[in-house]
One Martini backbone bead per residue (centre of mass of N, CA, C, O) as a GRO file, in nm:
protein
  254
    1MET     BB    1  -0.377  -1.870   0.261
    2ASN     BB    2  -0.493  -1.613   0.215
    3VAL     BB    3  -0.433  -1.243   0.325
    4ILE     BB    4  -0.614  -1.154   0.008
    5GLU     BB    5  -0.916  -1.063  -0.134
    6LEU     BB    6  -1.070  -1.029  -0.474
    7LYS     BB    7  -1.410  -0.995  -0.561
    8GLN     BB    8  -1.582  -0.821  -0.807
    9ILE     BB    9  -1.488  -0.552  -0.836
   10ASN     BB   10  -1.598  -0.270  -0.787
   11LYS     BB   11  -1.592   0.113  -0.940
   12SER     BB   12  -1.789   0.402  -0.913
   13TYR     BB   13  -1.827   0.765  -1.061
   14GLY     BB   14  -2.127   0.735  -1.151
   15ASN     BB   15  -2.075   0.677  -1.462
   16HIS     BB   16  -1.768   0.616  -1.361
   17HIS     BB   17  -1.602   0.284  -1.467
   18VAL     BB   18  -1.296   0.226  -1.262
   19LEU     BB   19  -1.364  -0.059  -1.169
   20LYS     BB   20  -1.394  -0.412  -1.334
   21ASP     BB   21  -1.400  -0.707  -1.205
   22VAL     BB   22  -1.212  -0.750  -0.976
   23ASP     BB   23  -0.923  -1.019  -0.945
   24LEU     BB   24  -0.784  -1.148  -0.623
   25LYS     BB   25  -0.457  -1.273  -0.509
   26VAL     BB   26  -0.269  -1.255  -0.169
   27SER     BB   27  -0.015  -1.407  -0.030
   28LYS     BB   28   0.179  -1.506   0.159
   29GLY     BB   29   0.502  -1.301   0.061
   30GLU     BB   30   0.387  -1.139  -0.119
   31VAL     BB   31   0.536  -0.938  -0.414
   32ILE     BB   32   0.338  -0.706  -0.580
   33SER     BB   33   0.283  -0.531  -0.818
   34ILE     BB   34   0.145  -0.230  -0.995
   35ILE     BB   35   0.090  -0.186  -1.343
   36GLY     BB   36   0.054   0.099  -1.568
   37PRO     BB   37  -0.152   0.349  -1.699
   38SER     BB   38  -0.268   0.692  -1.589
   39GLY     BB   39  -0.598   0.556  -1.561
   40ALA     BB   40  -0.654   0.244  -1.435
   41GLY     BB   41  -0.716   0.215  -1.109
   42LYS     BB   42  -0.470   0.134  -0.878
   43SER     BB   43  -0.561   0.289  -0.640
   44THR     BB   44  -0.822   0.242  -0.610
   45LEU     BB   45  -0.753  -0.069  -0.550
   46LEU     BB   46  -0.633  -0.006  -0.284
   47ARG     BB   47  -0.859   0.190  -0.178
   48CYS     BB   48  -1.025  -0.054  -0.160
   49ILE     BB   49  -0.870  -0.269   0.034
   50ASN     BB   50  -0.843  -0.022   0.263
   51LEU     BB   51  -1.182   0.131   0.232
   52LEU     BB   52  -1.074   0.441   0.171
   53GLU     BB   53  -1.282   0.303   0.002
   54VAL     BB   54  -1.617   0.168  -0.172
   55PRO     BB   55  -1.709   0.007  -0.306
   56THR     BB   56  -2.006  -0.081  -0.498
   57SER     BB   57  -1.879  -0.408  -0.568
   58GLY     BB   58  -1.796  -0.674  -0.348
   59GLU     BB   59  -1.515  -0.879  -0.203
   60ILE     BB   60  -1.341  -0.884   0.086
   61LEU     BB   61  -1.040  -1.059   0.194
   62LEU     BB   62  -0.883  -1.129   0.543
   63GLU     BB   63  -0.811  -1.384   0.601
   64GLY     BB   64  -1.081  -1.576   0.503
   65LYS     BB   65  -1.259  -1.310   0.564
   66ARG     BB   66  -1.530  -1.121   0.559
   67VAL     BB   67  -1.595  -0.787   0.483
   68PRO     BB   68  -1.761  -0.565   0.654
   69TYR     BB   69  -1.993  -0.351   0.499
   70SER     BB   70  -2.162  -0.001   0.474
   71VAL     BB   71  -2.350   0.243   0.334
   72ASN     BB   72  -2.484   0.524   0.283
   73ARG     BB   73  -2.577   0.752   0.076
   74GLY     BB   74  -2.318   0.897   0.036
   75GLY     BB   75  -2.143   0.628   0.010
   76GLN     BB   76  -2.009   0.578   0.304
   77LEU     BB   77  -1.944   0.474   0.591
   78THR     BB   78  -2.075   0.338   0.813
   79LEU     BB   79  -2.025   0.388   1.135
   80LEU     BB   80  -2.047   0.093   1.193
   81SER     BB   81  -1.835  -0.001   0.976
   82LYS     BB   82  -1.578   0.157   1.108
   83TYR     BB   83  -1.542  -0.005   1.365
   84ARG     BB   84  -1.520  -0.312   1.202
   85THR     BB   85  -1.259  -0.174   1.043
   86SER     BB   86  -1.022  -0.145   1.211
   87HIS     BB   87  -0.897  -0.374   1.258
   88PHE     BB   88  -0.844  -0.411   0.971
   89ARG     BB   89  -0.671  -0.176   0.892
   90SER     BB   90  -0.485  -0.303   1.138
   91LYS     BB   91  -0.387  -0.510   0.870
   92VAL     BB   92  -0.373  -0.296   0.654
   93GLY     BB   93  -0.115  -0.146   0.569
   94MET     BB   94  -0.037   0.244   0.435
   95VAL     BB   95   0.184   0.394   0.176
   96PHE     BB   96   0.189   0.753   0.038
   97GLN     BB   97   0.310   0.946  -0.176
   98HIS     BB   98   0.244   1.196   0.074
   99PHE     BB   99   0.296   1.037   0.384
  100HIS     BB  100   0.069   1.172   0.638
  101LEU     BB  101   0.186   1.311   0.823
  102TRP     BB  102   0.178   1.478   1.152
  103ASN     BB  103   0.321   1.764   1.161
  104HIS     BB  104   0.205   1.779   1.522
  105LYS     BB  105   0.427   1.551   1.521
  106THR     BB  106   0.681   1.343   1.569
  107VAL     BB  107   0.801   1.051   1.494
  108LEU     BB  108   0.702   0.897   1.739
  109GLU     BB  109   0.412   0.980   1.748
  110ASN     BB  110   0.326   0.904   1.490
  111ILE     BB  111   0.394   0.587   1.546
  112ILE     BB  112   0.223   0.507   1.818
  113ALA     BB  113  -0.054   0.634   1.780
  114GLY     BB  114  -0.172   0.330   1.697
  115PRO     BB  115  -0.104   0.139   1.917
  116VAL     BB  116  -0.259   0.310   2.117
  117THR     BB  117  -0.541   0.407   1.973
  118VAL     BB  118  -0.612   0.108   1.834
  119LYS     BB  119  -0.403  -0.129   2.025
  120LYS     BB  120  -0.356  -0.083   2.299
  121LYS     BB  121  -0.078  -0.027   2.357
  122ASN     BB  122   0.148   0.044   2.540
  123ARG     BB  123   0.358   0.316   2.556
  124ALA     BB  124   0.610   0.205   2.589
  125GLU     BB  125   0.627  -0.024   2.418
  126ALA     BB  126   0.542   0.127   2.153
  127VAL     BB  127   0.793   0.263   2.156
  128GLU     BB  128   1.024   0.063   2.172
  129LYS     BB  129   0.915  -0.016   1.870
  130ALA     BB  130   0.976   0.282   1.726
  131ARG     BB  131   1.308   0.264   1.745
  132TYR     BB  132   1.361  -0.031   1.612
  133LEU     BB  133   1.210   0.100   1.332
  134LEU     BB  134   1.411   0.349   1.323
  135GLU     BB  135   1.651   0.162   1.270
  136ILE     BB  136   1.547   0.005   1.014
  137VAL     BB  137   1.525   0.251   0.861
  138GLY     BB  138   1.760   0.495   0.952
  139LEU     BB  139   1.656   0.721   1.202
  140SER     BB  140   1.734   0.736   1.511
  141GLU     BB  141   1.770   1.036   1.534
  142LYS     BB  142   1.434   1.123   1.421
  143ALA     BB  143   1.224   1.046   1.725
  144HIS     BB  144   1.222   1.460   1.791
  145SER     BB  145   1.131   1.526   1.475
  146MET     BB  146   1.000   1.713   1.246
  147PRO     BB  147   0.869   1.659   0.912
  148ILE     BB  148   0.970   1.912   0.817
  149GLU     BB  149   1.273   1.845   0.921
  150LEU     BB  150   1.267   1.622   0.639
  151SER     BB  151   1.271   1.459   0.393
  152GLY     BB  152   1.121   1.291   0.137
  153GLY     BB  153   1.234   1.023   0.230
  154GLN     BB  154   1.239   1.045   0.576
  155GLN     BB  155   0.890   1.059   0.529
  156GLN     BB  156   0.863   0.771   0.413
  157ARG     BB  157   1.000   0.597   0.632
  158VAL     BB  158   0.817   0.726   0.867
  159ALA     BB  159   0.578   0.590   0.674
  160ILE     BB  160   0.647   0.262   0.734
  161ALA     BB  161   0.737   0.249   1.033
  162ARG     BB  162   0.382   0.309   1.078
  163ALA     BB  163   0.309   0.099   0.969
  164LEU     BB  164   0.425  -0.158   1.087
  165ALA     BB  165   0.408  -0.098   1.389
  166MET     BB  166   0.079  -0.260   1.294
  167GLU     BB  167   0.146  -0.561   1.279
  168PRO     BB  168   0.033  -0.659   1.006
  169SER     BB  169  -0.048  -0.873   0.714
  170ALA     BB  170  -0.001  -0.573   0.500
  171ILE     BB  171   0.121  -0.372   0.260
  172LEU     BB  172   0.036  -0.045   0.083
  173PHE     BB  173   0.175   0.097  -0.226
  174ASP     BB  174   0.122   0.426  -0.373
  175GLU     BB  175   0.375   0.555  -0.508
  176PRO     BB  176   0.630   0.659  -0.288
  177THR     BB  177   0.826   0.786  -0.503
  178SER     BB  178   0.711   1.005  -0.707
  179ALA     BB  179   0.752   1.275  -0.515
  180LEU     BB  180   1.026   1.244  -0.508
  181ASP     BB  181   1.373   1.271  -0.517
  182PRO     BB  182   1.585   1.078  -0.725
  183GLU     BB  183   1.809   1.085  -0.475
  184MET     BB  184   1.533   0.928  -0.268
  185VAL     BB  185   1.467   0.663  -0.359
  186ASN     BB  186   1.662   0.445  -0.315
  187GLU     BB  187   1.627   0.451   0.016
  188VAL     BB  188   1.299   0.340   0.019
  189LEU     BB  189   1.368   0.083  -0.238
  190GLN     BB  190   1.513  -0.063   0.016
  191ILE     BB  191   1.313  -0.106   0.235
  192MET     BB  192   1.140  -0.290   0.081
  193THR     BB  193   1.387  -0.493  -0.002
  194ASN     BB  194   1.394  -0.595   0.283
  195LEU     BB  195   1.110  -0.655   0.316
  196ALA     BB  196   1.069  -0.884   0.103
  197LYS     BB  197   1.313  -1.050   0.270
  198GLU     BB  198   1.134  -1.118   0.494
  199GLY     BB  199   0.807  -1.140   0.428
  200MET     BB  200   0.607  -0.916   0.337
  201THR     BB  201   0.303  -0.816   0.276
  202MET     BB  202   0.260  -0.664  -0.091
  203ILE     BB  203   0.128  -0.379  -0.239
  204ILE     BB  204   0.245  -0.231  -0.546
  205VAL     BB  205   0.271   0.067  -0.668
  206THR     BB  206   0.435   0.181  -1.002
  207HIS     BB  207   0.741   0.327  -1.180
  208GLU     BB  208   0.943   0.100  -1.116
  209MET     BB  209   1.026  -0.142  -1.279
  210ARG     BB  210   1.343  -0.217  -1.177
  211PHE     BB  211   1.168  -0.323  -0.902
  212ALA     BB  212   0.955  -0.474  -1.025
  213ARG     BB  213   1.174  -0.725  -1.113
  214GLN     BB  214   1.316  -0.787  -0.866
  215VAL     BB  215   1.113  -0.792  -0.586
  216SER     BB  216   0.870  -0.968  -0.758
  217ASP     BB  217   0.657  -1.227  -0.823
  218ARG     BB  218   0.411  -1.008  -0.957
  219ILE     BB  219   0.237  -0.872  -1.246
  220VAL     BB  220   0.042  -0.675  -1.255
  221PHE     BB  221  -0.215  -0.555  -1.536
  222MET     BB  222  -0.424  -0.198  -1.567
  223GLU     BB  223  -0.641  -0.143  -1.767
  224ASN     BB  224  -0.936   0.002  -1.767
  225GLY     BB  225  -1.042  -0.122  -1.517
  226GLU     BB  226  -0.819  -0.403  -1.584
  227ILE     BB  227  -0.703  -0.689  -1.565
  228THR     BB  228  -0.492  -0.838  -1.844
  229ALA     BB  229  -0.213  -0.898  -1.690
  230GLN     BB  230  -0.010  -1.166  -1.531
  231GLY     BB  231   0.302  -1.262  -1.335
  232THR     BB  232   0.607  -1.246  -1.367
  233PRO     BB  233   0.857  -1.119  -1.453
  234ASP     BB  234   1.012  -1.323  -1.689
  235VAL     BB  235   0.766  -1.333  -1.850
  236LEU     BB  236   0.671  -1.082  -1.905
  237PHE     BB  237   0.928  -0.901  -1.980
  238GLU     BB  238   1.021  -1.124  -2.194
  239GLY     BB  239   0.755  -1.065  -2.416
  240ASN     BB  240   0.457  -1.249  -2.283
  241GLY     BB  241   0.265  -1.064  -2.276
  242SER     BB  242   0.058  -0.896  -2.407
  243GLU     BB  243   0.035  -0.698  -2.570
  244ARG     BB  244  -0.007  -0.397  -2.442
  245PHE     BB  245   0.228  -0.458  -2.270
  246ASN     BB  246   0.458  -0.437  -2.477
  247GLN     BB  247   0.392  -0.159  -2.482
  248PHE     BB  248   0.394  -0.015  -2.248
  249LEU     BB  249   0.722  -0.121  -2.267
  250SER     BB  250   0.805   0.049  -2.490
  251SER     BB  251   0.683   0.362  -2.395
  252LEU     BB  252   0.929   0.376  -2.165
  253GLN     BB  253   1.227   0.285  -2.252
  254LEU     BB  254   1.425   0.052  -2.084
   0.00000   0.00000   0.00000
């Protein structure tokens, strides 16, 4: 069974057609890297998967079950849909480019907020799990620090721990290293590599081609709102992708 399945996903902003009939199946434990030029629709696709953006049309399935949603006149999720999709969002974590931590909460409070408020977990249990996750991401000593006291790489590792605290079926990563100083990139990529080895289902929008090649089970290439090539890293990176994919790689001077 696929953890996530997208069927004919479209997204438009007025007359601007950002996503065009996107189909994608993600199996359990699979790591998919989505690459492509700026403006291809990569981040919009991730945000549609998690319903942070509402698709104009199409279906989203989580573990074989259709995710129901409806919108109001403003194109936003209705209150009923927000309630109905809260469970779905708790099962599909997301790590953002700019961390999105709560600056008024400590690291520990950031991590336990979701499990306590959304999943109604016992606070003591949530704290125990949070401390374990901080150990996993190498930040045990930062539990009571405020986000502003952390480096960018440390903040992103906290964001990953926060996503893991919800025990998701999959995690979406939206260019998780693009806002980091170069020396901080590897520490975040190492955490993601470890998650991949442990079987976490992940969809990653990234410009880190070496990482994508080493970690991914499948590469998905997007351009102009469409998936125009996909396959295993060995196939695509050895020049067997589409002509446009090969041109894209050449432009990166890998």
